[in-house]
Amino acid sequence: MRPLPRLPLPLLMVAPNGANRTKADHPALPVTLDEIVATARACHAAGANGLHLHLRDAQQRHLLDAGRYREALAELRRAVPGMALQVTTEANGIYASPHQRRVALQTGAELISAALREIVRDTPADEAAAFYRLCAERGIAVQHILYDAGELDLLRRVLPRQMFTDPGLQLLFVLGRYTPGQSSAPDALAPFLAGLKRHGIAPDWMVCAFGRGETACLRAAHAAGGKLRVGFENSLVNEDGQIARDNAERVLRLRAALDLPAPAPQPDPACA
């Protein structure tokens, strides 16, 4: 079996919009492709070296469309050539797992995120495993989204053993839930770390969290050797509870809170 693609997760990934928030939630939330590209450039300059990409339709609704993804990726690769680009396959209650899997394979993306519980929903285990194998064969790195530590057991059952133990396995631990007033707590990370130890694996892992507790959770993840996802998909507020000006401010504030190194200067593609 081919090993997993060697495309490590970026240290600091920005998730600027997500599937549900709109400009009614924050005027700086990007929904058009032009806005997403501008946000990517600002966040890259602020120190984010990865972008978690969601697309919206003309009514700001969540959109999974392979053609639109290819268009967006082409624009982003020109605008931020040094930034890792990950596309979401999130269902958001709209798309079924076969559509999610097709989109994942047809976007031309090298990095995708996929919620384990969505990919395996109403899907035989061997069919889900075949999808993950096909991604690996095509050089697509899948970040498996886990909403609780118990899903590590499900991932172990679904993935071929070689994939599950591969150090290139990519995981996202979700601390908390999308509920009004949600503020995640750092102690929610402990069960995930215990699960990794119990299974004897050392994957490439990242954390996202919600509300005012986002920074504290990401600080805990960083201290434990994990990577970080920040942005308006998960939280509109800084650690002090104040609404952030935009996604770039969240990146800057997180870098400052964790004393992350300044990003290396990148050439401006507009001047190339």
PDB file of C-alpha atoms in Angstrom:
ATOM      1  CA  MET A   1       0.000   0.000   0.000  1.00  0.00           C
ATOM      2  CA  ARG A   2       1.259   3.481  -0.861  1.00  0.00           C
ATOM      3  CA  PRO A   3       2.224   5.592   2.191  1.00  0.00           C
ATOM      4  CA  LEU A   4       0.271   8.721   2.994  1.00  0.00           C
ATOM      5  CA  PRO A   5       1.263  11.893   1.095  1.00  0.00           C
ATOM      6  CA  ARG A   6       4.104  13.812   2.748  1.00  0.00           C
ATOM      7  CA  LEU A   7       2.257  17.121   2.889  1.00  0.00           C
ATOM      8  CA  PRO A   8       2.521  18.178   6.539  1.00  0.00           C
ATOM      9  CA  LEU A   9      -0.092  20.419   8.073  1.00  0.00           C
ATOM     10  CA  PRO A  10       0.934  24.069   8.389  1.00  0.00           C
ATOM     11  CA  LEU A  11       1.734  25.277  11.890  1.00  0.00           C
ATOM     12  CA  LEU A  12      -0.889  28.032  11.762  1.00  0.00           C
ATOM     13  CA  MET A  13      -3.963  27.653   9.550  1.00  0.00           C
ATOM     14  CA  VAL A  14      -6.632  30.314   9.228  1.00  0.00           C
ATOM     15  CA  ALA A  15     -10.292  29.307   8.802  1.00  0.00           C
ATOM     16  CA  PRO A  16     -11.785  32.650   7.755  1.00  0.00           C
ATOM     17  CA  ASN A  17     -15.473  31.918   7.165  1.00  0.00           C
ATOM     18  CA  GLY A  18     -16.786  28.383   7.687  1.00  0.00           C
ATOM     19  CA  ALA A  19     -20.151  27.132   6.508  1.00  0.00           C
ATOM     20  CA  ASN A  20     -22.660  29.113   8.527  1.00  0.00           C
ATOM     21  CA  ARG A  21     -21.624  32.618   9.516  1.00  0.00           C
ATOM     22  CA  THR A  22     -22.457  35.470   7.160  1.00  0.00           C
ATOM     23  CA  LYS A  23     -21.764  39.171   6.960  1.00  0.00           C
ATOM     24  CA  ALA A  24     -24.639  39.645   9.374  1.00  0.00           C
ATOM     25  CA  ASP A  25     -22.347  38.076  11.981  1.00  0.00           C
ATOM     26  CA  HIS A  26     -19.314  40.183  11.038  1.00  0.00           C
ATOM     27  CA  PRO A  27     -18.888  42.552   8.071  1.00  0.00           C
ATOM     28  CA  ALA A  28     -15.293  41.407   7.508  1.00  0.00           C
ATOM     29  CA  LEU A  29     -16.250  37.746   7.086  1.00  0.00           C
ATOM     30  CA  PRO A  30     -15.253  36.843   3.503  1.00  0.00           C
ATOM     31  CA  VAL A  31     -17.903  35.236   1.309  1.00  0.00           C
ATOM     32  CA  THR A  32     -16.986  36.101  -2.293  1.00  0.00           C
ATOM     33  CA  LEU A  33     -13.889  34.718  -3.987  1.00  0.00           C
ATOM     34  CA  ASP A  34     -12.353  38.189  -4.188  1.00  0.00           C
ATOM     35  CA  GLU A  35     -12.897  38.635  -0.456  1.00  0.00           C
ATOM     36  CA  ILE A  36     -11.456  35.200   0.320  1.00  0.00           C
ATOM     37  CA  VAL A  37      -8.347  35.949  -1.764  1.00  0.00           C
ATOM     38  CA  ALA A  38      -7.882  39.333  -0.065  1.00  0.00           C
ATOM     39  CA  THR A  39      -8.302  37.699   3.349  1.00  0.00           C
ATOM     40  CA  ALA A  40      -5.808  34.982   2.449  1.00  0.00           C
ATOM     41  CA  ARG A  41      -3.210  37.573   1.495  1.00  0.00           C
ATOM     42  CA  ALA A  42      -3.758  39.581   4.682  1.00  0.00           C
ATOM     43  CA  CYS A  43      -3.627  36.486   6.891  1.00  0.00           C
ATOM     44  CA  HIS A  44      -0.539  35.156   5.132  1.00  0.00           C
ATOM     45  CA  ALA A  45       1.196  38.472   5.704  1.00  0.00           C
ATOM     46  CA  ALA A  46       0.096  38.302   9.356  1.00  0.00           C
ATOM     47  CA  GLY A  47       1.724  34.890   9.799  1.00  0.00           C
ATOM     48  CA  ALA A  48      -0.760  32.180   8.767  1.00  0.00           C
ATOM     49  CA  ASN A  49       0.898  29.619   6.517  1.00  0.00           C
ATOM     50  CA  GLY A  50      -2.274  27.707   5.686  1.00  0.00           C
ATOM     51  CA  LEU A  51      -5.865  28.444   4.638  1.00  0.00           C
ATOM     52  CA  HIS A  52      -8.932  26.275   5.312  1.00  0.00           C
ATOM     53  CA  LEU A  53     -11.204  27.022   2.359  1.00  0.00           C
ATOM     54  CA  HIS A  54     -15.002  27.226   2.378  1.00  0.00           C
ATOM     55  CA  LEU A  55     -16.961  28.549  -0.596  1.00  0.00           C
ATOM     56  CA  ARG A  56     -20.347  30.261  -0.634  1.00  0.00           C
ATOM     57  CA  ASP A  57     -23.016  30.745  -3.277  1.00  0.00           C
ATOM     58  CA  ALA A  58     -24.590  34.103  -4.208  1.00  0.00           C
ATOM     59  CA  GLN A  59     -26.827  33.911  -1.119  1.00  0.00           C
ATOM     60  CA  GLN A  60     -23.817  33.274   1.185  1.00  0.00           C
ATOM     61  CA  ARG A  61     -24.819  29.623   1.606  1.00  0.00           C
ATOM     62  CA  HIS A  62     -22.336  26.770   2.027  1.00  0.00           C
ATOM     63  CA  LEU A  63     -21.226  25.342  -1.324  1.00  0.00           C
ATOM     64  CA  LEU A  64     -19.412  22.124  -2.241  1.00  0.00           C
ATOM     65  CA  ASP A  65     -18.680  22.351  -5.961  1.00  0.00           C
ATOM     66  CA  ALA A  66     -15.548  20.867  -7.547  1.00  0.00           C
ATOM     67  CA  GLY A  67     -15.463  23.349 -10.436  1.00  0.00           C
ATOM     68  CA  ARG A  68     -15.784  26.341  -8.142  1.00  0.00           C
ATOM     69  CA  TYR A  69     -13.074  24.900  -5.928  1.00  0.00           C
ATOM     70  CA  ARG A  70     -10.716  24.552  -8.900  1.00  0.00           C
ATOM     71  CA  GLU A  71     -11.359  28.183  -9.823  1.00  0.00           C
ATOM     72  CA  ALA A  72     -10.738  29.348  -6.254  1.00  0.00           C
ATOM     73  CA  LEU A  73      -7.565  27.295  -5.873  1.00  0.00           C
ATOM     74  CA  ALA A  74      -6.156  28.723  -9.093  1.00  0.00           C
ATOM     75  CA  GLU A  75      -6.762  32.281  -7.854  1.00  0.00           C
ATOM     76  CA  LEU A  76      -5.321  31.565  -4.435  1.00  0.00           C
ATOM     77  CA  ARG A  77      -2.216  29.850  -5.806  1.00  0.00           C
ATOM     78  CA  ARG A  78      -1.472  32.990  -7.797  1.00  0.00           C
ATOM     79  CA  ALA A  79      -2.182  35.334  -4.881  1.00  0.00           C
ATOM     80  CA  VAL A  80      -0.502  33.425  -2.032  1.00  0.00           C
ATOM     81  CA  PRO A  81       1.948  30.958  -3.586  1.00  0.00           C
ATOM     82  CA  GLY A  82       3.590  30.211  -0.238  1.00  0.00           C
ATOM     83  CA  MET A  83       0.359  29.305   1.557  1.00  0.00           C
ATOM     84  CA  ALA A  84      -0.933  25.749   2.037  1.00  0.00           C
ATOM     85  CA  LEU A  85      -4.518  25.464   0.766  1.00  0.00           C
ATOM     86  CA  GLN A  86      -6.961  22.988   2.276  1.00  0.00           C
ATOM     87  CA  VAL A  87     -10.526  22.556   1.016  1.00  0.00           C
ATOM     88  CA  THR A  88     -13.396  21.475   3.224  1.00  0.00           C
ATOM     89  CA  THR A  89     -15.798  18.646   2.458  1.00  0.00           C
ATOM     90  CA  GLU A  90     -18.187  19.653   5.243  1.00  0.00           C
ATOM     91  CA  ALA A  91     -21.764  18.477   4.713  1.00  0.00           C
ATOM     92  CA  ASN A  92     -23.409  21.156   6.872  1.00  0.00           C
ATOM     93  CA  GLY A  93     -26.626  19.186   6.660  1.00  0.00           C
ATOM     94  CA  ILE A  94     -26.828  19.750   2.897  1.00  0.00           C
ATOM     95  CA  TYR A  95     -24.606  17.189   1.160  1.00  0.00           C
ATOM     96  CA  ALA A  96     -24.519  13.389   1.359  1.00  0.00           C
ATOM     97  CA  SER A  97     -21.293  11.454   1.785  1.00  0.00           C
ATOM     98  CA  PRO A  98     -21.039  10.275  -1.874  1.00  0.00           C
ATOM     99  CA  HIS A  99     -21.095  13.920  -3.005  1.00  0.00           C
ATOM    100  CA  GLN A 100     -18.513  14.842  -0.377  1.00  0.00           C
ATOM    101  CA  ARG A 101     -16.190  12.071  -1.550  1.00  0.00           C
ATOM    102  CA  ARG A 102     -16.569  13.023  -5.223  1.00  0.00           C
ATOM    103  CA  VAL A 103     -15.782  16.666  -4.516  1.00  0.00           C
ATOM    104  CA  ALA A 104     -12.744  15.686  -2.464  1.00  0.00           C
ATOM    105  CA  LEU A 105     -11.335  13.765  -5.418  1.00  0.00           C
ATOM    106  CA  GLN A 106     -12.182  16.285  -8.148  1.00  0.00           C
ATOM    107  CA  THR A 107     -11.013  19.668  -6.830  1.00  0.00           C
ATOM    108  CA  GLY A 108      -7.313  19.324  -7.613  1.00  0.00           C
ATOM    109  CA  ALA A 109      -6.556  20.117  -3.957  1.00  0.00           C
ATOM    110  CA  GLU A 110      -3.578  18.481  -2.276  1.00  0.00           C
ATOM    111  CA  LEU A 111      -5.065  19.005   1.196  1.00  0.00           C
ATOM    112  CA  ILE A 112      -8.649  18.308   2.235  1.00  0.00           C
ATOM    113  CA  SER A 113     -10.479  18.128   5.540  1.00  0.00           C
ATOM    114  CA  ALA A 114     -13.174  15.529   6.097  1.00  0.00           C
ATOM    115  CA  ALA A 115     -15.259  14.815   9.180  1.00  0.00           C
ATOM    116  CA  LEU A 116     -14.937  11.090   9.828  1.00  0.00           C
ATOM    117  CA  ARG A 117     -18.550  10.781  11.004  1.00  0.00           C
ATOM    118  CA  GLU A 118     -19.787  12.384   7.761  1.00  0.00           C
ATOM    119  CA  ILE A 119     -17.631  10.353   5.367  1.00  0.00           C
ATOM    120  CA  VAL A 120     -18.709   7.050   6.901  1.00  0.00           C
ATOM    121  CA  ARG A 121     -22.388   7.984   7.313  1.00  0.00           C
ATOM    122  CA  ASP A 122     -24.588   5.414   5.512  1.00  0.00           C
ATOM    123  CA  THR A 123     -21.405   4.021   3.944  1.00  0.00           C
ATOM    124  CA  PRO A 124     -19.988   0.487   4.254  1.00  0.00           C
ATOM    125  CA  ALA A 125     -16.606   0.435   5.980  1.00  0.00           C
ATOM    126  CA  ASP A 126     -14.860  -1.045   2.951  1.00  0.00           C
ATOM    127  CA  GLU A 127     -16.223   1.760   0.734  1.00  0.00           C
ATOM    128  CA  ALA A 128     -14.958   4.413   3.137  1.00  0.00           C
ATOM    129  CA  ALA A 129     -11.565   2.679   3.324  1.00  0.00           C
ATOM    130  CA  ALA A 130     -11.407   2.591  -0.488  1.00  0.00           C
ATOM    131  CA  PHE A 131     -11.989   6.357  -0.575  1.00  0.00           C
ATOM    132  CA  TYR A 132      -9.093   6.976   1.802  1.00  0.00           C
ATOM    133  CA  ARG A 133      -6.859   4.677  -0.247  1.00  0.00           C
ATOM    134  CA  LEU A 134      -7.795   6.513  -3.438  1.00  0.00           C
ATOM    135  CA  CYS A 135      -6.945   9.851  -1.856  1.00  0.00           C
ATOM    136  CA  ALA A 136      -3.514   8.514  -0.908  1.00  0.00           C
ATOM    137  CA  GLU A 137      -2.954   7.157  -4.421  1.00  0.00           C
ATOM    138  CA  ARG A 138      -3.759  10.575  -5.879  1.00  0.00           C
ATOM    139  CA  GLY A 139      -1.486  12.406  -3.454  1.00  0.00           C
ATOM    140  CA  ILE A 140      -4.347  14.013  -1.508  1.00  0.00           C
ATOM    141  CA  ALA A 141      -3.664  14.457   2.204  1.00  0.00           C
ATOM    142  CA  VAL A 142      -6.853  14.002   4.254  1.00  0.00           C
ATOM    143  CA  GLN A 143      -7.167  15.742   7.611  1.00  0.00           C
ATOM    144  CA  HIS A 144      -9.670  13.654   9.573  1.00  0.00           C
ATOM    145  CA  ILE A 145     -11.929  15.818  11.744  1.00  0.00           C
ATOM    146  CA  LEU A 146     -12.676  14.212  15.103  1.00  0.00           C
ATOM    147  CA  TYR A 147     -15.346  15.692  17.367  1.00  0.00           C
ATOM    148  CA  ASP A 148     -14.564  13.481  20.334  1.00  0.00           C
ATOM    149  CA  ALA A 149     -11.741  11.178  21.365  1.00  0.00           C
ATOM    150  CA  GLY A 150     -13.903   8.090  20.894  1.00  0.00           C
ATOM    151  CA  GLU A 151     -13.815   8.686  17.149  1.00  0.00           C
ATOM    152  CA  LEU A 152     -10.179   7.558  17.187  1.00  0.00           C
ATOM    153  CA  ASP A 153     -11.543   4.052  17.700  1.00  0.00           C
ATOM    154  CA  LEU A 154     -13.807   4.465  14.674  1.00  0.00           C
ATOM    155  CA  LEU A 155     -10.900   5.775  12.593  1.00  0.00           C
ATOM    156  CA  ARG A 156      -8.839   2.758  13.620  1.00  0.00           C
ATOM    157  CA  ARG A 157     -11.608   0.442  12.389  1.00  0.00           C
ATOM    158  CA  VAL A 158     -12.116   2.255   9.077  1.00  0.00           C
ATOM    159  CA  LEU A 159      -8.581   3.072   7.997  1.00  0.00           C
ATOM    160  CA  PRO A 160      -6.183   0.414   6.761  1.00  0.00           C
ATOM    161  CA  ARG A 161      -3.719  -0.290   9.586  1.00  0.00           C
ATOM    162  CA  GLN A 162      -0.767   1.119   7.638  1.00  0.00           C
ATOM    163  CA  MET A 163      -2.563   4.441   7.189  1.00  0.00           C
ATOM    164  CA  PHE A 164      -3.641   4.654  10.829  1.00  0.00           C
ATOM    165  CA  THR A 165      -0.097   4.217  12.117  1.00  0.00           C
ATOM    166  CA  ASP A 166       1.578   6.349   9.437  1.00  0.00           C
ATOM    167  CA  PRO A 167       3.132   9.515  10.983  1.00  0.00           C
ATOM    168  CA  GLY A 168       1.679  11.401   8.019  1.00  0.00           C
ATOM    169  CA  LEU A 169      -1.859  10.776   9.350  1.00  0.00           C
ATOM    170  CA  GLN A 170      -3.537  14.180   9.754  1.00  0.00           C
ATOM    171  CA  LEU A 171      -6.099  14.867  12.469  1.00  0.00           C
ATOM    172  CA  LEU A 172      -8.128  17.853  13.643  1.00  0.00           C
ATOM    173  CA  PHE A 173      -9.356  17.750  17.245  1.00  0.00           C
ATOM    174  CA  VAL A 174     -12.475  19.865  17.709  1.00  0.00           C
ATOM    175  CA  LEU A 175     -12.702  21.246  21.240  1.00  0.00           C
ATOM    176  CA  GLY A 176     -16.302  22.248  21.826  1.00  0.00           C
ATOM    177  CA  ARG A 177     -19.244  22.664  19.488  1.00  0.00           C
ATOM    178  CA  TYR A 178     -20.927  25.233  17.250  1.00  0.00           C
ATOM    179  CA  THR A 179     -23.505  26.487  19.752  1.00  0.00           C
ATOM    180  CA  PRO A 180     -24.421  30.057  20.729  1.00  0.00           C
ATOM    181  CA  GLY A 181     -22.143  31.339  23.449  1.00  0.00           C
ATOM    182  CA  GLN A 182     -19.782  28.365  23.132  1.00  0.00           C
ATOM    183  CA  SER A 183     -16.385  28.907  24.718  1.00  0.00           C
ATOM    184  CA  SER A 184     -14.117  25.884  24.625  1.00  0.00           C
ATOM    185  CA  ALA A 185     -11.812  24.862  27.459  1.00  0.00           C
ATOM    186  CA  PRO A 186      -8.220  23.566  27.221  1.00  0.00           C
ATOM    187  CA  ASP A 187      -8.959  20.489  29.350  1.00  0.00           C
ATOM    188  CA  ALA A 188     -11.013  19.136  26.432  1.00  0.00           C
ATOM    189  CA  LEU A 189      -7.698  18.331  24.717  1.00  0.00           C
ATOM    190  CA  ALA A 190      -6.627  15.726  27.295  1.00  0.00           C
ATOM    191  CA  PRO A 191      -8.913  12.868  26.102  1.00  0.00           C
ATOM    192  CA  PHE A 192      -7.603  13.233  22.544  1.00  0.00           C
ATOM    193  CA  LEU A 193      -3.984  13.077  23.686  1.00  0.00           C
ATOM    194  CA  ALA A 194      -4.791  10.081  25.865  1.00  0.00           C
ATOM    195  CA  GLY A 195      -6.365   8.407  22.833  1.00  0.00           C
ATOM    196  CA  LEU A 196      -3.212   8.896  20.782  1.00  0.00           C
ATOM    197  CA  LYS A 197      -1.168   7.319  23.561  1.00  0.00           C
ATOM    198  CA  ARG A 198      -3.608   4.434  23.930  1.00  0.00           C
ATOM    199  CA  HIS A 199      -3.400   3.654  20.216  1.00  0.00           C
ATOM    200  CA  GLY A 200       0.366   4.149  20.137  1.00  0.00           C
ATOM    201  CA  ILE A 201       0.319   6.645  17.266  1.00  0.00           C
ATOM    202  CA  ALA A 202       2.053   9.976  16.713  1.00  0.00           C
ATOM    203  CA  PRO A 203       0.143  11.693  13.884  1.00  0.00           C
ATOM    204  CA  ASP A 204       0.281  15.246  12.553  1.00  0.00           C
ATOM    205  CA  TRP A 205      -2.472  16.875  14.623  1.00  0.00           C
ATOM    206  CA  MET A 206      -4.147  20.244  14.931  1.00  0.00           C
ATOM    207  CA  VAL A 207      -6.764  21.825  17.191  1.00  0.00           C
ATOM    208  CA  CYS A 208      -9.642  24.213  16.623  1.00  0.00           C
ATOM    209  CA  ALA A 209     -11.766  25.727  19.380  1.00  0.00           C
ATOM    210  CA  PHE A 210     -14.590  28.202  19.877  1.00  0.00           C
ATOM    211  CA  GLY A 211     -15.365  31.592  21.354  1.00  0.00           C
ATOM    212  CA  ARG A 212     -13.302  33.413  23.919  1.00  0.00           C
ATOM    213  CA  GLY A 213     -11.571  30.153  24.932  1.00  0.00           C
ATOM    214  CA  GLU A 214     -10.107  29.674  21.456  1.00  0.00           C
ATOM    215  CA  THR A 215      -6.713  31.186  22.278  1.00  0.00           C
ATOM    216  CA  ALA A 216      -6.358  29.303  25.576  1.00  0.00           C
ATOM    217  CA  CYS A 217      -7.109  26.020  23.798  1.00  0.00           C
ATOM    218  CA  LEU A 218      -4.631  26.757  21.036  1.00  0.00           C
ATOM    219  CA  ARG A 219      -2.014  27.695  23.615  1.00  0.00           C
ATOM    220  CA  ALA A 220      -2.504  24.265  25.243  1.00  0.00           C
ATOM    221  CA  ALA A 221      -2.278  22.539  21.858  1.00  0.00           C
ATOM    222  CA  HIS A 222       0.920  24.385  20.987  1.00  0.00           C
ATOM    223  CA  ALA A 223       2.488  23.428  24.331  1.00  0.00           C
ATOM    224  CA  ALA A 224       1.600  19.769  23.648  1.00  0.00           C
ATOM    225  CA  GLY A 225       3.216  19.815  20.202  1.00  0.00           C
ATOM    226  CA  GLY A 226       0.092  20.325  18.116  1.00  0.00           C
ATOM    227  CA  LYS A 227      -0.706  22.708  15.302  1.00  0.00           C
ATOM    228  CA  LEU A 228      -3.262  25.481  15.303  1.00  0.00           C
ATOM    229  CA  ARG A 229      -6.361  26.612  13.434  1.00  0.00           C
ATOM    230  CA  VAL A 230      -7.728  30.080  14.111  1.00  0.00           C
ATOM    231  CA  GLY A 231     -10.270  32.359  12.505  1.00  0.00           C
ATOM    232  CA  PHE A 232     -13.845  33.498  12.117  1.00  0.00           C
ATOM    233  CA  GLU A 233     -15.173  30.018  11.359  1.00  0.00           C
ATOM    234  CA  ASN A 234     -14.652  29.207  15.028  1.00  0.00           C
ATOM    235  CA  SER A 235     -14.413  32.513  16.870  1.00  0.00           C
ATOM    236  CA  LEU A 236     -15.000  36.204  16.203  1.00  0.00           C
ATOM    237  CA  VAL A 237     -13.401  37.334  19.458  1.00  0.00           C
ATOM    238  CA  ASN A 238      -9.930  37.875  20.835  1.00  0.00           C
ATOM    239  CA  GLU A 239      -8.827  36.401  24.136  1.00  0.00           C
ATOM    240  CA  ASP A 240      -9.937  39.547  25.964  1.00  0.00           C
ATOM    241  CA  GLY A 241     -13.484  39.050  24.710  1.00  0.00           C
ATOM    242  CA  GLN A 242     -13.373  41.937  22.245  1.00  0.00           C
ATOM    243  CA  ILE A 243     -14.654  41.382  18.704  1.00  0.00           C
ATOM    244  CA  ALA A 244     -11.718  41.088  16.322  1.00  0.00           C
ATOM    245  CA  ARG A 245     -11.418  43.553  13.470  1.00  0.00           C
ATOM    246  CA  ASP A 246     -10.848  40.765  10.940  1.00  0.00           C
ATOM    247  CA  ASN A 247      -9.226  37.360  10.499  1.00  0.00           C
ATOM    248  CA  ALA A 248      -5.753  38.869  10.150  1.00  0.00           C
ATOM    249  CA  GLU A 249      -6.087  40.378  13.612  1.00  0.00           C
ATOM    250  CA  ARG A 250      -6.921  36.945  15.043  1.00  0.00           C
ATOM    251  CA  VAL A 251      -3.770  35.578  13.411  1.00  0.00           C
ATOM    252  CA  LEU A 252      -1.637  38.433  14.758  1.00  0.00           C
ATOM    253  CA  ARG A 253      -3.098  38.166  18.262  1.00  0.00           C
ATOM    254  CA  LEU A 254      -2.539  34.412  18.362  1.00  0.00           C
ATOM    255  CA  ARG A 255       1.039  34.753  17.156  1.00  0.00           C
ATOM    256  CA  ALA A 256       1.663  37.312  19.878  1.00  0.00           C
ATOM    257  CA  ALA A 257      -0.020  35.229  22.593  1.00  0.00           C
ATOM    258  CA  LEU A 258       2.054  32.153  21.734  1.00  0.00           C
ATOM    259  CA  ASP A 259       5.231  34.062  20.800  1.00  0.00           C
ATOM    260  CA  LEU A 260       5.299  32.359  17.415  1.00  0.00           C
ATOM    261  CA  PRO A 261       8.138  33.362  15.093  1.00  0.00           C
ATOM    262  CA  ALA A 262       7.513  36.060  12.524  1.00  0.00           C
ATOM    263  CA  PRO A 263       6.714  34.744   9.051  1.00  0.00           C
ATOM    264  CA  ALA A 264       9.432  34.763   6.415  1.00  0.00           C
ATOM    265  CA  PRO A 265       8.993  37.532   3.815  1.00  0.00           C
ATOM    266  CA  GLN A 266       7.167  36.346   0.700  1.00  0.00           C
ATOM    267  CA  PRO A 267       7.406  37.855  -2.778  1.00  0.00           C
ATOM    268  CA  ASP A 268       4.340  39.760  -3.917  1.00  0.00           C
ATOM    269  CA  PRO A 269       2.980  37.890  -6.956  1.00  0.00           C
ATOM    270  CA  ALA A 270       1.553  41.166  -8.243  1.00  0.00           C
ATOM    271  CA  CYS A 271       5.124  42.413  -8.630  1.00  0.00           C
ATOM    272  CA  ALA A 272       6.533  39.230 -10.166  1.00  0.00           C
TER     273      ALA A 272
END
